Amino acid sequence: MPLYSPSRHPAALPLNIETLRKGLKTERLGLSFHLFDQIPSTNAAALALADQGAPEGTTVLAEAQTQGRGRWGREWISPAGGNLYLSVILRPQTTPSRTGLLSLAGGLAVARAIEEAVGITPRLKWPNDIRIGSKKVSGLLLEGPIYHGRYSHLVIGIGVNVHLSNADLPEELRAGVTSLVHESGRPVDRVRLTQAVLERLEAEYEAFLKGRTDQILISYSALSETLGRSVRIQEKDGFRTGKVVGFTENGGLMIEEADGRRSPIHSEEVIHVR
Ligand code: BTN
């Protein structure tokens, strides 16, 4: 069954910059928009713009991507037809270790934006897979070059499956992916959703810059589906299992192993066991 059936949902209206600007309540994100019908990747475009000096908050949107990038070098399937592919340039004066927290803050912002614009509260699988039930509806990818131990700039790329159809996906991904129109059974206003993403992202970014780590982690924990779960962590030379007892101030997982030892986990692949 397609996730999105055109007979049940009206076709998505194309995005346009004027409508996106109207009513956008942000002070620095989305003040400058670049909107494309199709490009290889909004992250790649935003990184190039940032390199040429584009200001913080510059936002790149596309109706389709031909080389959408996901985490772990995976492809982010990005057909035309009313999904959201956007990337925002940030210039935090921060060390790479702090970006783990920024990545959680970004996931939290997108989950809250979906709640606000669509009326569904998604949950977060660490670090920032945004899921409804057990299916992924959105993902984030932070990228940026590091000079002298710091990011000169960062791009936060966000993909949201709004109208994605099962037919767009290879067979093996179908069971694990969903879309907002499928879940809500209603049309989704992509302009409002984009604005909500930028507004929520600005608020969480502000909290990050002001060092409000506890505030971010408390809000994140409330939406986390990983907290309290037993997890299996894929490491270079095997697996480790433990129970997630919290998050570290740099956005890592704190796990407790069977012998009671607690250790932070940062970049490994985490699989929920139960
Ligand atoms: C993930 O694997 O969960 C992260 C997916 C991030 C996809 C978005 S779509 C907009 C931006 N441009 C890209 O090429 N990737 C990100």
mmCIF file of N, CA and C and ligand atoms in Angstrom, residues 41-43 65 67-71 76 85-87 129 136 139-141 157-159, ligand 1:
data_model
loop_
_atom_site.group_PDB
_atom_site.id
_atom_site.type_symbol
_atom_site.label_atom_id
_atom_site.label_comp_id
_atom_site.label_asym_id
_atom_site.label_seq_id
_atom_site.Cartn_x
_atom_site.Cartn_y
_atom_site.Cartn_z
ATOM 1 N N SER A 41 22.461 18.002 -3.531
ATOM 2 C CA SER A 41 22.241 17.890 -2.082
ATOM 3 C C SER A 41 22.190 19.289 -1.481
ATOM 4 N N THR A 42 21.176 19.567 -0.669
ATOM 5 C CA THR A 42 21.106 20.898 -0.036
ATOM 6 C C THR A 42 22.272 21.073 0.944
ATOM 7 N N ASN A 43 22.740 19.989 1.551
ATOM 8 C CA ASN A 43 23.902 20.104 2.447
ATOM 9 C C ASN A 43 25.136 20.537 1.656
ATOM 10 N N GLN A 65 16.344 16.057 -4.495
ATOM 11 C CA GLN A 65 17.803 15.948 -4.484
ATOM 12 C C GLN A 65 18.189 14.700 -5.280
ATOM 13 N N GLN A 67 21.437 13.532 -5.086
ATOM 14 C CA GLN A 67 22.456 12.824 -4.289
ATOM 15 C C GLN A 67 22.283 13.170 -2.819
ATOM 16 N N GLY A 68 21.038 13.002 -2.322
ATOM 17 C CA GLY A 68 20.737 13.308 -0.920
ATOM 18 C C GLY A 68 21.623 12.468 -0.004
ATOM 19 N N ARG A 69 22.228 13.126 0.972
ATOM 20 C CA ARG A 69 23.177 12.420 1.827
ATOM 21 C C ARG A 69 22.556 12.093 3.175
ATOM 22 N N GLY A 70 22.742 10.842 3.634
ATOM 23 C CA GLY A 70 22.287 10.436 4.957
ATOM 24 C C GLY A 70 23.480 10.173 5.857
ATOM 25 N N ARG A 71 23.212 9.789 7.100
ATOM 26 C CA ARG A 71 24.315 9.461 8.010
ATOM 27 C C ARG A 71 24.976 8.168 7.541
ATOM 28 N N TRP A 76 20.072 9.498 1.100
ATOM 29 C CA TRP A 76 18.751 9.918 1.584
ATOM 30 C C TRP A 76 17.868 10.041 0.358
ATOM 31 N N TYR A 85 13.464 18.997 2.150
ATOM 32 C CA TYR A 85 14.922 18.837 2.159
ATOM 33 C C TYR A 85 15.493 20.219 2.409
ATOM 34 N N LEU A 86 16.039 20.447 3.591
ATOM 35 C CA LEU A 86 16.579 21.770 3.847
ATOM 36 C C LEU A 86 17.852 21.702 4.662
ATOM 37 N N SER A 87 18.706 22.719 4.456
ATOM 38 C CA SER A 87 19.971 22.798 5.176
ATOM 39 C C SER A 87 20.168 24.225 5.639
ATOM 40 N N ASP A 129 17.251 10.246 14.954
ATOM 41 C CA ASP A 129 16.247 9.708 14.038
ATOM 42 C C ASP A 129 14.895 10.102 14.601
ATOM 43 N N LYS A 136 10.811 5.565 10.649
ATOM 44 C CA LYS A 136 11.519 6.845 10.542
ATOM 45 C C LYS A 136 10.771 7.805 9.613
ATOM 46 N N GLY A 139 15.241 12.730 9.342
ATOM 47 C CA GLY A 139 16.610 12.531 9.824
ATOM 48 C C GLY A 139 17.428 13.796 9.659
ATOM 49 N N LEU A 140 18.495 13.899 10.413
ATOM 50 C CA LEU A 140 19.365 15.077 10.385
ATOM 51 C C LEU A 140 20.802 14.664 10.115
ATOM 52 N N LEU A 141 21.495 15.512 9.375
ATOM 53 C CA LEU A 141 22.919 15.276 9.110
ATOM 54 C C LEU A 141 23.687 16.578 9.299
ATOM 55 N N GLY A 157 21.516 19.597 8.082
ATOM 56 C CA GLY A 157 20.635 19.192 6.989
ATOM 57 C C GLY A 157 19.487 18.359 7.537
ATOM 58 N N ILE A 158 18.293 18.705 7.090
ATOM 59 C CA ILE A 158 17.090 18.049 7.632
ATOM 60 C C ILE A 158 16.249 17.504 6.481
ATOM 61 N N GLY A 159 15.917 16.248 6.557
ATOM 62 C CA GLY A 159 15.009 15.653 5.582
ATOM 63 C C GLY A 159 13.756 15.203 6.311
HETATM 64 C C1 BTN B 1 19.893 10.472 8.183
HETATM 65 O O1 BTN B 1 20.533 9.589 7.608
HETATM 66 O O2 BTN B 1 19.055 10.196 9.048
HETATM 67 C C2 BTN B 1 20.138 11.907 7.865
HETATM 68 C C3 BTN B 1 19.385 12.346 6.651
HETATM 69 C C4 BTN B 1 19.567 13.804 6.307
HETATM 70 C C5 BTN B 1 18.920 14.135 4.989
HETATM 71 C C6 BTN B 1 18.915 15.603 4.706
HETATM 72 S S1 BTN B 1 17.869 16.023 3.354
HETATM 73 C C7 BTN B 1 18.475 17.642 3.373
HETATM 74 C C8 BTN B 1 19.958 17.554 3.628
HETATM 75 N N1 BTN B 1 20.694 17.384 2.394
HETATM 76 C C9 BTN B 1 21.300 16.199 2.330
HETATM 77 O O3 BTN B 1 21.977 15.789 1.359
HETATM 78 N N2 BTN B 1 21.058 15.485 3.439
HETATM 79 C C10 BTN B 1 20.253 16.246 4.387
#
